[in-house]
Amino acid sequence: MSCFSIRLATAADLSAINDIYNHYVLTSTCTYQLEPETLEARTIWFEQHSRDTHPITVATVEKEVVGCGALSPFRPRAAYRHSVEASVYLRHDVHRRGIGKALLLDLIARAKSAGHHTLIGGASADQTASLKLQESLGFQRIGCLREVGYKFGRWLDVVYSQLML
Ligand SMILES: CC(C)(COP(=O)(O)OP(=O)(O)OC[C@H]1O[C@@H](n2cnc3c(N)ncnc32)[C@H](O)[C@@H]1OP(=O)(O)O)[C@@H](O)C(=O)NCCC(=O)NCCS
């Protein structure tokens, strides 16, 4: 698994991206989505991400998609246009091999070259992997919103972290 590459995603990757992501919809608090993403919704999401300013990336091993990343607008209002939110999802069977970190590092580089000003990471407070990953790349914890999510029968806090670019 040491030999992986990262590239911009194409429409042909969307089904693999959904397979990776929907595993977490059903099993994890790392996403607050409750129902699996459809391919139609994923396609709209893809089309709304400009490759120059809000790229979607994939990590591949021997051409197989094993992870994905995205820079998304932090908020829709125009004055937020230089702020982006990063998300990274690894296929559940390839964790702890450095791929998530490589995807996030690549997103940081893309955010800088797109001229963004700050990168924001939101993570459920119980998601140690996500929080440690952000911390390892210099994100600073800004605050915690208490009990804003409810999944699997319990309230969830969200931690916001930020990297100034
Ligand atoms: C978070 C996630 C992307 C990390 O990807 P990964 O490839 O497993 O992580 P890496 O191997 O690149 O690890 C990089 C660093 O992150 C931290 N980390 C990753 N997984 C961790 C875990 N389970 N526990 C503690 N720290 C962890 C460590 O600091 C690690 O560095 P180290 O291995 O030198 O200790 C992956 O666990 C994942 O896809 N989780 C589900 C989706 C998710 O939570 N995404 C983030 C929300 S957008």
PDB file of C-alpha atoms and ligand atoms in Angstrom:
ATOM      1  CA  MET A   1       0.000   0.000   0.000  1.00  0.00           C
ATOM      2  CA  SER A   2       3.012   2.311   0.144  1.00  0.00           C
ATOM      3  CA  CYS A   3       2.626   3.073  -3.569  1.00  0.00           C
ATOM      4  CA  PHE A   4      -0.331   5.368  -3.951  1.00  0.00           C
ATOM      5  CA  SER A   5      -0.963   8.458  -6.043  1.00  0.00           C
ATOM      6  CA  ILE A   6      -3.232  11.456  -5.765  1.00  0.00           C
ATOM      7  CA  ARG A   7      -5.004  13.116  -8.664  1.00  0.00           C
ATOM      8  CA  LEU A   8      -8.040  15.242  -9.420  1.00  0.00           C
ATOM      9  CA  ALA A   9     -11.254  13.230  -9.422  1.00  0.00           C
ATOM     10  CA  THR A  10     -13.309  12.686 -12.550  1.00  0.00           C
ATOM     11  CA  ALA A  11     -16.977  11.787 -12.971  1.00  0.00           C
ATOM     12  CA  ALA A  12     -15.897   8.162 -13.411  1.00  0.00           C
ATOM     13  CA  ASP A  13     -14.706   8.121  -9.775  1.00  0.00           C
ATOM     14  CA  LEU A  14     -18.029   9.103  -8.223  1.00  0.00           C
ATOM     15  CA  SER A  15     -19.335   5.618  -7.662  1.00  0.00           C
ATOM     16  CA  ALA A  16     -16.123   4.610  -5.836  1.00  0.00           C
ATOM     17  CA  ILE A  17     -16.244   7.833  -3.810  1.00  0.00           C
ATOM     18  CA  ASN A  18     -19.818   7.021  -2.802  1.00  0.00           C
ATOM     19  CA  ASP A  19     -18.868   3.485  -1.765  1.00  0.00           C
ATOM     20  CA  ILE A  20     -16.110   4.842   0.485  1.00  0.00           C
ATOM     21  CA  TYR A  21     -18.287   7.589   1.951  1.00  0.00           C
ATOM     22  CA  ASN A  22     -21.497   5.600   2.419  1.00  0.00           C
ATOM     23  CA  HIS A  23     -19.696   3.093   4.614  1.00  0.00           C
ATOM     24  CA  TYR A  24     -19.217   5.938   7.110  1.00  0.00           C
ATOM     25  CA  VAL A  25     -22.761   7.243   6.709  1.00  0.00           C
ATOM     26  CA  LEU A  26     -23.981   3.885   7.999  1.00  0.00           C
ATOM     27  CA  THR A  27     -21.325   3.157  10.628  1.00  0.00           C
ATOM     28  CA  SER A  28     -19.670   6.332  11.901  1.00  0.00           C
ATOM     29  CA  THR A  29     -20.153   9.782  13.380  1.00  0.00           C
ATOM     30  CA  CYS A  30     -17.417  11.166  11.118  1.00  0.00           C
ATOM     31  CA  THR A  31     -20.251  12.331   8.868  1.00  0.00           C
ATOM     32  CA  TYR A  32     -23.572  13.594  10.159  1.00  0.00           C
ATOM     33  CA  GLN A  33     -25.362  12.370   7.061  1.00  0.00           C
ATOM     34  CA  LEU A  34     -27.936   9.742   8.013  1.00  0.00           C
ATOM     35  CA  GLU A  35     -28.919   8.265   4.656  1.00  0.00           C
ATOM     36  CA  PRO A  36     -26.501   7.012   1.991  1.00  0.00           C
ATOM     37  CA  GLU A  37     -25.589   9.519  -0.696  1.00  0.00           C
ATOM     38  CA  THR A  38     -27.144   8.740  -4.075  1.00  0.00           C
ATOM     39  CA  LEU A  39     -25.137   8.855  -7.255  1.00  0.00           C
ATOM     40  CA  GLU A  40     -27.390  11.662  -8.495  1.00  0.00           C
ATOM     41  CA  ALA A  41     -26.633  13.813  -5.437  1.00  0.00           C
ATOM     42  CA  ARG A  42     -22.948  12.959  -5.699  1.00  0.00           C
ATOM     43  CA  THR A  43     -22.934  14.057  -9.328  1.00  0.00           C
ATOM     44  CA  ILE A  44     -24.484  17.425  -8.444  1.00  0.00           C
ATOM     45  CA  TRP A  45     -21.882  17.837  -5.675  1.00  0.00           C
ATOM     46  CA  PHE A  46     -19.127  17.067  -8.186  1.00  0.00           C
ATOM     47  CA  GLU A  47     -20.469  19.565 -10.709  1.00  0.00           C
ATOM     48  CA  GLN A  48     -20.672  22.272  -8.037  1.00  0.00           C
ATOM     49  CA  HIS A  49     -16.949  21.934  -7.248  1.00  0.00           C
ATOM     50  CA  SER A  50     -14.729  23.909  -9.588  1.00  0.00           C
ATOM     51  CA  ARG A  51     -11.446  22.080 -10.112  1.00  0.00           C
ATOM     52  CA  ASP A  52      -9.501  25.361  -9.793  1.00  0.00           C
ATOM     53  CA  THR A  53     -10.981  26.716  -6.584  1.00  0.00           C
ATOM     54  CA  HIS A  54     -12.723  23.754  -4.940  1.00  0.00           C
ATOM     55  CA  PRO A  55     -10.999  20.613  -6.187  1.00  0.00           C
ATOM     56  CA  ILE A  56     -12.051  17.049  -5.478  1.00  0.00           C
ATOM     57  CA  THR A  57      -9.191  14.570  -5.346  1.00  0.00           C
ATOM     58  CA  VAL A  58      -8.761  10.827  -5.129  1.00  0.00           C
ATOM     59  CA  ALA A  59      -5.989   8.591  -3.877  1.00  0.00           C
ATOM     60  CA  THR A  60      -5.425   5.497  -5.968  1.00  0.00           C
ATOM     61  CA  VAL A  61      -3.508   2.270  -5.589  1.00  0.00           C
ATOM     62  CA  GLU A  62      -2.948   0.502  -8.879  1.00  0.00           C
ATOM     63  CA  LYS A  63      -5.692   2.676 -10.385  1.00  0.00           C
ATOM     64  CA  GLU A  64      -8.201   1.674  -7.696  1.00  0.00           C
ATOM     65  CA  VAL A  65      -9.721   4.569  -5.759  1.00  0.00           C
ATOM     66  CA  VAL A  66      -9.019   4.080  -2.040  1.00  0.00           C
ATOM     67  CA  GLY A  67      -9.620   7.590  -0.729  1.00  0.00           C
ATOM     68  CA  CYS A  68     -10.951  10.992  -1.587  1.00  0.00           C
ATOM     69  CA  GLY A  69     -10.608  14.592  -0.533  1.00  0.00           C
ATOM     70  CA  ALA A  70     -12.411  17.834  -1.247  1.00  0.00           C
ATOM     71  CA  LEU A  71     -12.198  21.540  -0.676  1.00  0.00           C
ATOM     72  CA  SER A  72     -15.692  22.933  -0.282  1.00  0.00           C
ATOM     73  CA  PRO A  73     -16.919  26.456   0.333  1.00  0.00           C
ATOM     74  CA  PHE A  74     -17.102  27.060   4.089  1.00  0.00           C
ATOM     75  CA  ARG A  75     -20.355  29.011   3.759  1.00  0.00           C
ATOM     76  CA  PRO A  76     -22.328  30.052   0.671  1.00  0.00           C
ATOM     77  CA  ARG A  77     -22.323  33.835   1.326  1.00  0.00           C
ATOM     78  CA  ALA A  78     -19.842  35.641  -0.924  1.00  0.00           C
ATOM     79  CA  ALA A  79     -17.707  37.222   1.778  1.00  0.00           C
ATOM     80  CA  TYR A  80     -16.682  33.709   2.849  1.00  0.00           C
ATOM     81  CA  ARG A  81     -15.223  33.031  -0.617  1.00  0.00           C
ATOM     82  CA  HIS A  82     -11.600  32.785   0.579  1.00  0.00           C
ATOM     83  CA  SER A  83     -12.430  30.224   3.278  1.00  0.00           C
ATOM     84  CA  VAL A  84     -12.652  26.534   2.491  1.00  0.00           C
ATOM     85  CA  GLU A  85     -13.505  23.397   4.400  1.00  0.00           C
ATOM     86  CA  ALA A  86     -11.396  20.296   3.865  1.00  0.00           C
ATOM     87  CA  SER A  87     -12.719  16.756   3.989  1.00  0.00           C
ATOM     88  CA  VAL A  88     -10.883  13.472   3.538  1.00  0.00           C
ATOM     89  CA  TYR A  89     -12.287   9.938   3.510  1.00  0.00           C
ATOM     90  CA  LEU A  90     -10.204   6.801   3.301  1.00  0.00           C
ATOM     91  CA  ARG A  91     -11.610   3.399   2.448  1.00  0.00           C
ATOM     92  CA  HIS A  92     -12.145   1.698   5.796  1.00  0.00           C
ATOM     93  CA  ASP A  93      -9.596  -1.061   5.114  1.00  0.00           C
ATOM     94  CA  VAL A  94      -6.615   1.188   4.270  1.00  0.00           C
ATOM     95  CA  HIS A  95      -6.301   3.346   7.370  1.00  0.00           C
ATOM     96  CA  ARG A  96      -3.008   4.273   9.070  1.00  0.00           C
ATOM     97  CA  ARG A  97      -0.809   4.002   5.987  1.00  0.00           C
ATOM     98  CA  GLY A  98      -0.222   7.709   5.502  1.00  0.00           C
ATOM     99  CA  ILE A  99      -2.781   8.144   2.714  1.00  0.00           C
ATOM    100  CA  GLY A 100      -5.155  10.396   4.664  1.00  0.00           C
ATOM    101  CA  LYS A 101      -2.299  12.673   5.630  1.00  0.00           C
ATOM    102  CA  ALA A 102      -1.069  12.803   2.032  1.00  0.00           C
ATOM    103  CA  LEU A 103      -4.580  13.686   0.799  1.00  0.00           C
ATOM    104  CA  LEU A 104      -4.907  16.488   3.341  1.00  0.00           C
ATOM    105  CA  LEU A 105      -1.402  17.823   2.595  1.00  0.00           C
ATOM    106  CA  ASP A 106      -2.291  17.849  -1.088  1.00  0.00           C
ATOM    107  CA  LEU A 107      -5.519  19.762  -0.331  1.00  0.00           C
ATOM    108  CA  ILE A 108      -3.542  22.307   1.694  1.00  0.00           C
ATOM    109  CA  ALA A 109      -1.192  22.857  -1.262  1.00  0.00           C
ATOM    110  CA  ARG A 110      -4.144  23.181  -3.643  1.00  0.00           C
ATOM    111  CA  ALA A 111      -5.892  25.631  -1.293  1.00  0.00           C
ATOM    112  CA  LYS A 112      -2.760  27.774  -1.174  1.00  0.00           C
ATOM    113  CA  SER A 113      -2.280  27.793  -4.918  1.00  0.00           C
ATOM    114  CA  ALA A 114      -5.969  28.644  -5.415  1.00  0.00           C
ATOM    115  CA  GLY A 115      -5.388  31.744  -3.280  1.00  0.00           C
ATOM    116  CA  HIS A 116      -7.590  30.745  -0.361  1.00  0.00           C
ATOM    117  CA  HIS A 117      -6.917  32.387   2.969  1.00  0.00           C
ATOM    118  CA  THR A 118      -7.915  29.793   5.523  1.00  0.00           C
ATOM    119  CA  LEU A 119      -8.754  26.122   5.714  1.00  0.00           C
ATOM    120  CA  ILE A 120     -11.339  24.876   8.198  1.00  0.00           C
ATOM    121  CA  GLY A 121     -11.806  21.390   9.515  1.00  0.00           C
ATOM    122  CA  GLY A 122     -14.948  20.360  11.324  1.00  0.00           C
ATOM    123  CA  ALA A 123     -14.927  17.028  13.119  1.00  0.00           C
ATOM    124  CA  SER A 124     -17.161  15.237  15.530  1.00  0.00           C
ATOM    125  CA  ALA A 125     -15.495  15.462  18.944  1.00  0.00           C
ATOM    126  CA  ASP A 126     -15.364  11.668  19.201  1.00  0.00           C
ATOM    127  CA  GLN A 127     -13.388  11.351  15.939  1.00  0.00           C
ATOM    128  CA  THR A 128      -9.871  11.030  17.300  1.00  0.00           C
ATOM    129  CA  ALA A 129      -8.327  10.063  13.938  1.00  0.00           C
ATOM    130  CA  SER A 130      -9.623  13.161  12.220  1.00  0.00           C
ATOM    131  CA  LEU A 131      -8.669  15.506  15.065  1.00  0.00           C
ATOM    132  CA  LYS A 132      -5.161  14.026  15.388  1.00  0.00           C
ATOM    133  CA  LEU A 133      -4.641  14.197  11.663  1.00  0.00           C
ATOM    134  CA  GLN A 134      -5.583  17.885  11.584  1.00  0.00           C
ATOM    135  CA  GLU A 135      -3.406  18.585  14.612  1.00  0.00           C
ATOM    136  CA  SER A 136      -0.431  16.803  13.018  1.00  0.00           C
ATOM    137  CA  LEU A 137      -0.624  19.247  10.089  1.00  0.00           C
ATOM    138  CA  GLY A 138      -0.795  22.393  12.173  1.00  0.00           C
ATOM    139  CA  PHE A 139      -4.533  23.017  12.435  1.00  0.00           C
ATOM    140  CA  GLN A 140      -5.418  24.876  15.618  1.00  0.00           C
ATOM    141  CA  ARG A 141      -8.531  24.069  17.589  1.00  0.00           C
ATOM    142  CA  ILE A 142     -10.822  27.090  17.556  1.00  0.00           C
ATOM    143  CA  GLY A 143     -13.902  25.899  19.363  1.00  0.00           C
ATOM    144  CA  CYS A 144     -16.470  23.269  20.032  1.00  0.00           C
ATOM    145  CA  LEU A 145     -20.184  23.442  19.333  1.00  0.00           C
ATOM    146  CA  ARG A 146     -21.984  21.331  21.894  1.00  0.00           C
ATOM    147  CA  GLU A 147     -24.678  18.808  20.992  1.00  0.00           C
ATOM    148  CA  VAL A 148     -25.353  20.097  17.492  1.00  0.00           C
ATOM    149  CA  GLY A 149     -25.548  16.615  15.984  1.00  0.00           C
ATOM    150  CA  TYR A 150     -27.696  13.613  16.878  1.00  0.00           C
ATOM    151  CA  LYS A 151     -26.789  10.232  15.436  1.00  0.00           C
ATOM    152  CA  PHE A 152     -26.953   6.632  16.678  1.00  0.00           C
ATOM    153  CA  GLY A 153     -29.111   7.759  19.612  1.00  0.00           C
ATOM    154  CA  ARG A 154     -26.763  10.323  21.113  1.00  0.00           C
ATOM    155  CA  TRP A 155     -25.896  13.998  20.961  1.00  0.00           C
ATOM    156  CA  LEU A 156     -22.641  14.931  19.277  1.00  0.00           C
ATOM    157  CA  ASP A 157     -20.283  17.872  19.678  1.00  0.00           C
ATOM    158  CA  VAL A 158     -18.415  19.365  16.713  1.00  0.00           C
ATOM    159  CA  VAL A 159     -14.855  20.640  17.001  1.00  0.00           C
ATOM    160  CA  TYR A 160     -13.750  23.313  14.539  1.00  0.00           C
ATOM    161  CA  SER A 161     -10.063  23.600  13.710  1.00  0.00           C
ATOM    162  CA  GLN A 162      -8.393  26.071  11.420  1.00  0.00           C
ATOM    163  CA  LEU A 163      -5.219  26.393   9.405  1.00  0.00           C
ATOM    164  CA  MET A 164      -4.260  29.879   8.224  1.00  0.00           C
ATOM    165  CA  LEU A 165      -2.788  29.622   4.746  1.00  0.00           C
TER     166      LEU A 165
HETATM  167  C1  LIG B   1      -9.185  10.507   9.384  1.00  0.00           C
HETATM  168  C2  LIG B   1      -8.591   9.656   8.259  1.00  0.00           C
HETATM  169  C3  LIG B   1      -8.778  10.397   6.946  1.00  0.00           C
HETATM  170  C4  LIG B   1      -7.107   9.431   8.533  1.00  0.00           C
HETATM  171  O1  LIG B   1      -6.554   8.777   7.421  1.00  0.00           O
HETATM  172  P1  LIG B   1      -5.386   7.698   7.552  1.00  0.00           P
HETATM  173  O2  LIG B   1      -4.825   7.423   6.218  1.00  0.00           O
HETATM  174  O3  LIG B   1      -5.891   6.529   8.343  1.00  0.00           O
HETATM  175  O4  LIG B   1      -4.334   8.475   8.466  1.00  0.00           O
HETATM  176  P2  LIG B   1      -2.756   8.525   8.283  1.00  0.00           P
HETATM  177  O5  LIG B   1      -2.207   7.155   8.241  1.00  0.00           O
HETATM  178  O6  LIG B   1      -2.419   9.421   7.157  1.00  0.00           O
HETATM  179  O7  LIG B   1      -2.361   9.188   9.675  1.00  0.00           O
HETATM  180  C5  LIG B   1      -1.851  10.502   9.774  1.00  0.00           C
HETATM  181  C6  LIG B   1      -1.907  10.933  11.228  1.00  0.00           C
HETATM  182  O8  LIG B   1      -3.258  11.084  11.644  1.00  0.00           O
HETATM  183  C7  LIG B   1      -3.384  10.644  13.007  1.00  0.00           C
HETATM  184  N1  LIG B   1      -4.261   9.475  13.052  1.00  0.00           N
HETATM  185  C8  LIG B   1      -4.795   8.805  11.998  1.00  0.00           C
HETATM  186  N2  LIG B   1      -5.602   7.818  12.437  1.00  0.00           N
HETATM  187  C9  LIG B   1      -5.569   7.858  13.780  1.00  0.00           C
HETATM  188  C10 LIG B   1      -6.227   7.101  14.789  1.00  0.00           C
HETATM  189  N3  LIG B   1      -7.065   6.091  14.488  1.00  0.00           N
HETATM  190  N4  LIG B   1      -5.987   7.427  16.076  1.00  0.00           N
HETATM  191  C11 LIG B   1      -5.156   8.427  16.405  1.00  0.00           C
HETATM  192  N5  LIG B   1      -4.498   9.202  15.473  1.00  0.00           N
HETATM  193  C12 LIG B   1      -4.722   8.907  14.181  1.00  0.00           C
HETATM  194  C13 LIG B   1      -1.990  10.334  13.482  1.00  0.00           C
HETATM  195  O9  LIG B   1      -1.422  11.534  13.975  1.00  0.00           O
HETATM  196  C14 LIG B   1      -1.321   9.918  12.190  1.00  0.00           C
HETATM  197  O10 LIG B   1       0.059  10.043  12.215  1.00  0.00           O
HETATM  198  P3  LIG B   1       0.937   8.743  12.672  1.00  0.00           P
HETATM  199  O11 LIG B   1       0.443   7.580  11.884  1.00  0.00           O
HETATM  200  O12 LIG B   1       2.316   9.167  12.333  1.00  0.00           O
HETATM  201  O13 LIG B   1       0.669   8.585  14.125  1.00  0.00           O
HETATM  202  C15 LIG B   1      -9.254   8.246   8.204  1.00  0.00           C
HETATM  203  O14 LIG B   1      -9.223   7.687   9.497  1.00  0.00           O
HETATM  204  C16 LIG B   1     -10.675   8.267   7.720  1.00  0.00           C
HETATM  205  O15 LIG B   1     -10.934   8.240   6.533  1.00  0.00           O
HETATM  206  N6  LIG B   1     -11.639   8.309   8.680  1.00  0.00           N
HETATM  207  C17 LIG B   1     -13.031   8.336   8.341  1.00  0.00           C
HETATM  208  C18 LIG B   1     -13.407   9.626   7.660  1.00  0.00           C
HETATM  209  C19 LIG B   1     -13.052  10.832   8.477  1.00  0.00           C
HETATM  210  O16 LIG B   1     -13.154  10.871   9.692  1.00  0.00           O
HETATM  211  N7  LIG B   1     -12.642  11.865   7.764  1.00  0.00           N
HETATM  212  C20 LIG B   1     -12.313  13.112   8.363  1.00  0.00           C
HETATM  213  C21 LIG B   1     -13.512  13.976   8.378  1.00  0.00           C
HETATM  214  S1  LIG B   1     -13.582  15.021   7.001  1.00  0.00           S
END
